CSV table of C-alpha atoms in Angstrom, one decimal:
chain,number,residue,atom,x,y,z
A,1,MET,CA,2.0,-54.4,71.1
A,2,VAL,CA,0.4,-56.7,69.7
A,3,ALA,CA,2.8,-60.1,69.2
A,4,VAL,CA,2.7,-61.2,65.8
A,5,GLN,CA,1.9,-65.0,65.5
A,6,GLN,CA,4.5,-67.4,63.9
A,7,LEU,CA,2.5,-69.5,61.9
A,8,LYS,CA,3.4,-73.7,61.3
A,9,ARG,CA,2.3,-75.7,58.4
A,10,LYS,CA,-0.3,-77.5,60.8
A,11,ASP,CA,-2.0,-73.9,61.0
A,12,PHE,CA,-3.1,-74.0,57.3
A,13,GLN,CA,-4.3,-77.6,57.4
A,14,SER,CA,-8.0,-77.6,57.6
A,15,ASP,CA,-9.9,-80.2,59.4
A,16,GLN,CA,-11.7,-81.4,56.0
A,17,GLU,CA,-10.4,-85.2,54.7
A,18,VAL,CA,-8.3,-85.1,51.9
A,19,ARG,CA,-9.4,-87.0,49.5
A,20,TRP,CA,-7.9,-88.1,46.4
A,21,CYS,CA,-6.4,-91.3,45.4
A,22,PRO,CA,-3.5,-92.9,47.1
A,23,GLY,CA,-0.1,-91.8,45.8
A,24,CYS,CA,-1.3,-88.8,43.4
A,25,GLY,CA,0.9,-86.4,43.3
A,26,ASP,CA,-1.3,-83.2,44.3
A,27,TYR,CA,-0.6,-85.0,48.0
A,28,ALA,CA,2.9,-83.7,47.7
A,29,ILE,CA,2.0,-80.1,46.1
A,30,LEU,CA,-0.4,-79.5,48.4
A,31,ALA,CA,2.1,-80.2,51.3
A,32,THR,CA,4.4,-78.2,49.6
A,33,VAL,CA,2.2,-74.9,49.5
A,34,GLN,CA,1.1,-75.3,53.6
A,35,LYS,CA,4.6,-75.8,53.7
A,36,VAL,CA,5.7,-72.3,52.0
A,37,MET,CA,2.8,-70.2,53.8
A,38,PRO,CA,4.4,-69.1,56.7
A,39,SER,CA,7.2,-68.2,55.2
A,40,LEU,CA,5.6,-65.5,53.2
A,41,GLY,CA,4.4,-63.6,56.7
A,42,VAL,CA,0.8,-63.6,55.4
A,43,PRO,CA,-1.9,-63.8,57.8
A,44,ARG,CA,-4.8,-66.2,57.0
A,45,GLU,CA,-7.4,-64.0,56.8
A,46,ASP,CA,-5.7,-61.8,54.0
A,47,LEU,CA,-4.9,-65.5,52.0
A,48,CYS,CA,-7.6,-66.8,49.8
A,49,PHE,CA,-7.0,-69.9,47.3
A,50,VAL,CA,-9.8,-69.9,44.2
A,51,SER,CA,-10.4,-73.3,42.0
A,52,GLY,CA,-12.0,-74.2,39.2
A,53,ILE,CA,-13.2,-77.6,38.6
A,54,GLY,CA,-11.3,-81.1,38.6
A,55,CYS,CA,-8.9,-83.0,41.1
A,56,SER,CA,-7.0,-80.4,41.7
A,57,SER,CA,-9.9,-78.3,42.2
A,58,ARG,CA,-10.4,-79.6,45.4
A,59,PHE,CA,-7.4,-78.0,47.1
A,60,PRO,CA,-9.2,-74.7,48.8
A,61,TYR,CA,-10.8,-77.3,51.1
A,62,TYR,CA,-7.6,-78.7,52.4
A,63,MET,CA,-6.0,-74.5,53.4
A,64,ASN,CA,-6.9,-73.6,56.6
A,65,THR,CA,-7.7,-70.0,54.4
A,66,TYR,CA,-10.6,-68.4,53.0
A,67,GLY,CA,-11.2,-70.2,49.8
A,68,ILE,CA,-13.3,-70.5,46.7
A,69,HIS,CA,-14.0,-73.9,44.9
A,70,SER,CA,-15.7,-71.9,41.5
A,71,ILE,CA,-16.9,-72.9,38.2
A,72,HIS,CA,-15.6,-75.1,35.5
A,73,GLY,CA,-12.5,-72.8,33.9
A,74,ARG,CA,-13.8,-69.5,35.4
A,75,ALA,CA,-11.3,-69.5,38.4
A,76,PRO,CA,-9.1,-66.4,36.8
A,77,ALA,CA,-12.7,-64.3,37.0
A,78,PHE,CA,-13.5,-65.4,40.1
A,79,ALA,CA,-9.8,-64.0,41.3
A,80,THR,CA,-10.6,-60.8,39.2
A,81,GLY,CA,-13.3,-59.9,41.6
A,82,VAL,CA,-11.3,-61.1,44.8
A,83,LYS,CA,-8.6,-59.3,44.1
A,84,LEU,CA,-10.1,-56.1,42.7
A,85,ALA,CA,-12.5,-55.8,45.8
A,86,ASN,CA,-9.7,-56.1,48.1
A,87,PRO,CA,-5.9,-55.8,46.4
A,88,ASP,CA,-4.4,-56.8,49.9
A,89,LEU,CA,-5.6,-60.0,49.8
A,90,SER,CA,-2.8,-62.6,49.0
A,91,VAL,CA,-4.9,-64.7,45.5
A,92,PHE,CA,-3.4,-68.4,44.6
A,93,ILE,CA,-5.4,-69.9,41.6
A,94,ILE,CA,-5.4,-73.5,41.8
A,95,THR,CA,-5.8,-75.3,38.7
A,96,GLY,CA,-5.3,-78.0,36.2
A,97,ASP,CA,-4.4,-78.7,32.5
A,98,GLY,CA,-8.3,-78.8,31.5
A,99,ASP,CA,-9.7,-76.7,34.3
A,100,ALA,CA,-7.4,-73.8,32.7
A,101,LEU,CA,-6.4,-75.1,29.3
A,102,SER,CA,-10.1,-76.3,27.5
A,103,ILE,CA,-13.0,-74.5,29.3
A,104,GLY,CA,-10.7,-71.9,30.7
A,105,GLY,CA,-8.3,-71.3,28.2
A,106,ASN,CA,-9.7,-67.8,27.3
A,107,HIS,CA,-10.0,-66.6,30.9
A,108,LEU,CA,-6.4,-68.3,31.2
A,109,ILE,CA,-4.9,-66.2,28.7
A,110,HIS,CA,-6.6,-63.0,29.6
A,111,VAL,CA,-5.8,-62.6,33.4
A,112,LEU,CA,-2.0,-63.3,32.1
A,113,ARG,CA,-2.1,-60.6,29.7
A,114,ARG,CA,-3.8,-58.5,32.3
A,115,ASN,CA,-1.2,-58.8,34.7
A,116,LEU,CA,-2.9,-59.2,37.7
A,117,ASP,CA,-1.2,-60.0,40.8
A,118,VAL,CA,-2.1,-63.3,41.4
A,119,THR,CA,0.0,-66.9,41.4
A,120,ILE,CA,-1.4,-69.6,39.4
A,121,ILE,CA,-0.3,-72.8,40.1
A,122,LEU,CA,-1.4,-75.4,37.4
A,123,PHE,CA,-0.9,-79.3,37.9
A,124,ASN,CA,-0.5,-81.0,34.8
A,125,ASN,CA,-1.1,-84.8,34.5
A,126,GLN,CA,-1.7,-85.1,30.8
A,127,ILE,CA,-5.2,-86.4,31.3
A,128,TYR,CA,-8.9,-85.5,32.7
A,129,GLY,CA,-8.9,-87.4,36.1
A,130,LEU,CA,-11.5,-86.1,37.8
A,131,THR,CA,-13.9,-87.8,34.6
A,132,LYS,CA,-12.3,-91.0,34.3
A,133,GLY,CA,-9.3,-90.7,32.3
A,134,GLN,CA,-10.6,-89.1,29.1
A,135,TYR,CA,-7.5,-87.2,26.8
A,136,SER,CA,-6.9,-83.7,28.0
A,137,PRO,CA,-5.4,-80.4,25.8
A,138,THR,CA,-1.9,-81.1,26.8
A,139,SER,CA,-2.2,-85.0,26.3
A,140,GLU,CA,0.4,-86.3,23.8
A,141,VAL,CA,-1.0,-86.9,20.1
A,142,GLY,CA,-1.3,-90.7,19.7
A,143,LYS,CA,-2.8,-91.3,23.4
A,144,LYS,CA,-5.5,-94.1,23.5
A,145,THR,CA,-8.4,-92.8,26.2
A,146,LYS,CA,-11.3,-93.9,26.9
A,147,SER,CA,-12.3,-90.5,24.8
A,148,THR,CA,-9.6,-91.3,22.1
A,149,PRO,CA,-9.9,-95.4,21.5
A,150,MET,CA,-7.5,-95.2,18.6
A,151,GLY,CA,-5.4,-92.1,19.9
A,152,SER,CA,-5.8,-88.6,20.0
A,153,ILE,CA,-5.2,-86.6,16.6
A,154,ASP,CA,-5.0,-83.2,18.6
A,155,SER,CA,-2.0,-81.4,18.6
A,156,PRO,CA,-1.2,-80.2,22.9
A,157,PHE,CA,-0.7,-77.6,24.3
A,158,LYS,CA,2.5,-76.4,25.9
A,159,PRO,CA,1.1,-74.4,29.0
A,160,LEU,CA,4.4,-72.5,29.6
A,161,SER,CA,4.4,-71.8,25.6
A,162,VAL,CA,0.7,-70.5,26.1
A,163,ALA,CA,1.3,-68.5,29.0
A,164,LEU,CA,4.6,-66.8,27.2
A,165,GLY,CA,2.5,-66.0,24.4
A,166,ALA,CA,0.6,-64.3,26.6
A,167,GLU,CA,2.8,-61.9,28.0
A,168,ALA,CA,3.2,-63.5,31.3
A,169,SER,CA,5.3,-61.5,33.6
A,170,PHE,CA,6.4,-64.8,35.7
A,171,VAL,CA,6.5,-68.1,34.3
A,172,ALA,CA,8.1,-71.3,36.2
A,173,ARG,CA,7.7,-75.3,36.1
A,174,SER,CA,8.3,-77.8,38.9
A,175,ILE,CA,7.9,-81.2,39.5
A,176,ASP,CA,5.4,-82.9,42.3
A,177,VAL,CA,8.3,-85.1,43.0
A,178,LEU,CA,11.1,-82.2,43.8
A,179,PRO,CA,10.0,-81.1,47.2
A,180,LYS,CA,12.4,-78.6,47.4
A,181,HIS,CA,12.8,-76.9,44.0
A,182,LEU,CA,9.0,-76.7,44.4
A,183,GLU,CA,8.8,-74.9,47.5
A,184,GLN,CA,11.8,-72.3,46.4
A,185,THR,CA,9.4,-71.9,43.1
A,186,ILE,CA,6.3,-71.5,44.7
A,187,LYS,CA,8.1,-68.7,47.1
A,188,ARG,CA,9.3,-66.6,44.1
A,189,ALA,CA,5.8,-66.9,42.1
A,190,ALA,CA,4.1,-65.2,45.4
A,191,ALA,CA,6.9,-62.7,45.5
A,192,HIS,CA,6.7,-61.5,42.4
A,193,LYS,CA,4.2,-58.6,41.7
A,194,GLY,CA,2.0,-59.5,38.7
A,195,THR,CA,0.8,-63.0,37.4
A,196,SER,CA,2.6,-65.6,38.6
A,197,PHE,CA,2.2,-68.7,36.3
A,198,ILE,CA,4.2,-72.2,37.4
A,199,GLU,CA,3.0,-75.4,35.6
A,200,VAL,CA,3.8,-78.4,37.9
A,201,TYR,CA,4.2,-81.9,36.3
A,202,GLN,CA,2.0,-84.1,38.8
A,203,ASN,CA,1.5,-87.8,38.3
A,204,CYS,CA,-2.0,-89.4,38.1
A,205,ASN,CA,-1.0,-92.8,39.3
A,206,VAL,CA,-4.5,-93.9,38.6
A,207,PHE,CA,-5.4,-92.4,34.6
A,208,ASN,CA,-2.1,-91.7,33.4
A,209,ASP,CA,0.8,-93.3,35.6
A,210,GLY,CA,4.3,-92.9,34.8
A,211,ALA,CA,4.0,-90.1,31.9
A,212,PHE,CA,6.4,-88.7,33.6
A,213,PHE,CA,8.9,-91.2,34.9
A,214,GLY,CA,11.5,-91.2,32.0
A,215,PHE,CA,12.6,-87.5,33.5
A,216,THR,CA,11.5,-87.7,36.5
A,217,ASP,CA,13.1,-90.8,38.6
A,218,LYS,CA,16.3,-90.6,40.3
A,219,GLY,CA,18.3,-92.7,38.0
A,220,ALA,CA,16.9,-90.5,34.6
A,221,ARG,CA,16.9,-87.1,36.3
A,222,ALA,CA,20.4,-85.8,35.6
A,223,ASP,CA,20.5,-86.6,32.0
A,224,ASN,CA,16.9,-85.7,31.3
A,225,GLN,CA,16.5,-82.3,33.4
A,226,LEU,CA,17.5,-79.4,32.4
A,227,SER,CA,17.8,-76.5,35.4
A,228,VAL,CA,17.0,-73.1,33.9
A,229,GLU,CA,18.7,-70.6,36.2
A,230,HIS,CA,19.3,-66.7,36.1
A,231,GLY,CA,23.2,-66.2,34.8
A,232,LYS,CA,24.4,-69.5,34.4
A,233,PRO,CA,24.8,-71.5,31.7
A,234,LEU,CA,22.2,-74.4,30.5
A,235,ILE,CA,24.5,-77.3,31.7
A,236,PHE,CA,23.1,-80.7,32.4
A,237,GLY,CA,23.7,-84.2,33.1
A,238,GLY,CA,24.8,-86.8,35.3
A,239,ASP,CA,28.9,-85.8,34.1
A,240,VAL,CA,27.3,-82.0,33.7
A,241,LYS,CA,29.2,-82.7,30.3
A,242,LYS,CA,25.8,-81.4,27.7
A,243,GLY,CA,24.9,-78.0,26.9
A,244,VAL,CA,22.4,-76.5,24.8
A,245,ARG,CA,23.8,-73.8,22.3
A,246,LEU,CA,22.8,-71.7,20.0
A,247,ASN,CA,22.8,-72.7,16.0
A,248,GLY,CA,22.0,-69.8,13.8
A,249,LEU,CA,18.2,-69.2,15.7
A,250,GLN,CA,17.7,-72.7,16.2
A,251,PRO,CA,18.8,-74.7,20.0
A,252,GLU,CA,21.2,-77.5,20.6
A,253,ILE,CA,22.3,-80.2,22.6
A,254,VAL,CA,26.0,-80.5,22.5
A,255,GLU,CA,28.7,-82.3,24.8
A,256,ILE,CA,31.4,-80.2,26.4
A,257,GLY,CA,34.7,-81.0,25.4
A,258,LYS,CA,33.9,-82.8,22.1
A,259,ASP,CA,34.8,-81.2,19.2
A,260,GLY,CA,36.3,-78.5,20.8
A,261,ILE,CA,33.4,-77.1,22.4
A,262,THR,CA,33.3,-75.4,25.8
A,263,GLU,CA,31.8,-74.0,28.6
A,264,GLU,CA,31.9,-70.8,26.3
A,265,ASP,CA,29.3,-72.4,24.0
A,266,ILE,CA,26.9,-72.4,25.8
A,267,LEU,CA,23.7,-71.0,26.0
A,268,VAL,CA,23.9,-68.4,29.4
A,269,TYR,CA,20.4,-68.1,30.7
A,270,ASP,CA,18.4,-64.4,30.8
A,271,GLU,CA,15.0,-64.9,32.8
A,272,THR,CA,14.7,-61.1,32.9
A,273,ASP,CA,15.3,-60.8,28.6
A,274,GLU,CA,11.9,-59.1,27.7
A,275,THR,CA,11.7,-60.4,24.4
A,276,GLY,CA,10.8,-63.8,26.0
A,277,ALA,CA,12.7,-65.3,23.1
A,278,MET,CA,14.7,-67.1,25.2
A,279,ALA,CA,12.1,-68.7,27.1
A,280,PHE,CA,9.6,-69.5,24.6
A,281,MET,CA,12.7,-71.4,22.7
A,282,LEU,CA,13.2,-73.7,26.5
A,283,SER,CA,9.1,-74.1,26.3
A,284,LYS,CA,9.1,-75.9,23.1
A,285,PHE,CA,11.7,-78.4,24.1
A,286,GLN,CA,10.2,-82.0,24.1
A,287,PHE,CA,10.8,-85.1,26.1
A,288,PRO,CA,12.7,-87.2,24.6
A,289,HIS,CA,13.9,-85.7,22.4
A,290,GLN,CA,15.6,-82.8,24.3
A,291,PRO,CA,15.9,-82.4,28.6
A,292,VAL,CA,12.9,-81.0,30.3
A,293,PRO,CA,13.6,-77.5,31.9
A,294,ILE,CA,12.5,-76.9,34.9
A,295,GLY,CA,12.9,-73.6,36.9
A,296,VAL,CA,12.0,-69.8,36.4
A,297,PHE,CA,11.6,-68.9,32.8
A,298,ARG,CA,10.5,-65.5,32.8
A,299,ALA,CA,10.7,-62.7,35.6
A,300,ILE,CA,10.1,-59.2,34.4
A,301,ASP,CA,8.4,-56.1,35.5
A,302,ARG,CA,4.6,-55.1,33.9
A,303,PRO,CA,2.3,-52.6,35.6
A,304,VAL,CA,0.3,-54.4,37.9
A,305,PHE,CA,-3.7,-54.3,36.8
A,306,CYS,CA,-5.0,-53.5,39.7
A,307,GLY,CA,-2.7,-50.8,41.0
A,308,GLU,CA,-3.6,-49.2,37.4
A,309,THR,CA,-7.5,-49.8,38.0
A,310,HIS,CA,-7.3,-48.5,41.3
A,311,GLN,CA,-5.5,-45.3,40.2
A,312,GLN,CA,-8.4,-44.8,37.2
A,313,LEU,CA,-10.7,-44.7,40.3
A,314,ASP,CA,-9.2,-42.3,42.5
A,315,LEU,CA,-8.7,-39.6,39.6
A,316,ALA,CA,-12.8,-40.5,38.6
A,317,LYS,CA,-13.6,-39.9,42.7
A,318,GLU,CA,-11.6,-37.0,42.8
A,319,THR,CA,-12.8,-35.5,39.7
A,320,LYS,CA,-16.3,-36.2,39.4
A,321,GLY,CA,-17.1,-37.2,43.3
A,322,GLU,CA,-17.5,-40.1,45.1
A,323,GLY,CA,-21.0,-41.0,43.4
A,324,ASP,CA,-23.7,-42.8,44.9
A,325,ILE,CA,-25.3,-46.0,43.6
A,326,MET,CA,-29.0,-45.2,45.1
A,327,ASN,CA,-29.0,-42.2,44.0
A,328,LEU,CA,-27.9,-43.4,40.3
A,329,LEU,CA,-30.6,-45.4,40.4
A,330,HIS,CA,-33.8,-43.8,41.4
A,331,SER,CA,-32.8,-40.5,39.6
A,332,GLY,CA,-34.6,-41.5,36.1
A,333,GLU,CA,-34.9,-44.0,33.5
A,334,THR,CA,-32.1,-43.3,31.5
A,335,TRP,CA,-28.5,-42.5,32.3
A,336,GLU,CA,-26.1,-40.0,30.6
A,337,VAL,CA,-22.5,-40.7,30.7
A,338,GLU,CA,-20.0,-37.7,29.9
């Protein structure tokens, strides 16, 4: 019997110099992904990281696995080809808010609706970092940048709302400065069968420094972050006295113990809700008006694209035969499909 190699984080570190700006949140995400990889039990030769264009898309160079640094916004298309050609591969898509939601927006929504068995990690720093600080599809209204000197007038995308609207079967959010939370989120996403989508808030300390400090600084986290956990009430705050309840169809932030409100009034979260209504409601929460939800928003079972595709291929071979591409190409000037 051949002994199974026990991999460690260093086994997933490539020999390439990591070239992000000092202090960039990308370093923390890279370190966490490299730490998670050994726990997945997947050989390096069965892993593939696919990226598009942007700061985050340097990622495949730094992973000692197979990888593709593809073209702007098209990582989902490349990953689809990789996964269909070899369904046994574990495929990760690394992208950014610009790469995925601007030029790549159409590719993103379709890989989500198809439920391809891949894990998408979207780095959201709410800015174009690689091209030196233009506003991105997730930049807030009024954002002053080199391309919006008077302030952006565009309404920003909410990545989780986009993913949920495209019927993604697994949707989650984490933050670069919460490595343990990010680690557990990636593990759950990797174990999910179907498209897993993780938005990671990532600080760009050169062009958008401090965009998330209001809810990431240690002194602000308790009151401004809402941990979303399946089967648990949506309670937060330094004194664990704030919560989310429904007032009709509208969510509202309330204080437990005030005006007769008890924990029984607080909404208990269900990540398996097929309608996605609860998840979509939380995806619309906007700091500082509401706390920032982090955790797994949705985790449901849906038919997986690769499985369905290969079932059709097997059926076609069974009924029509294996087929011969060279015979087809040399069979004449016209083909007839019945």
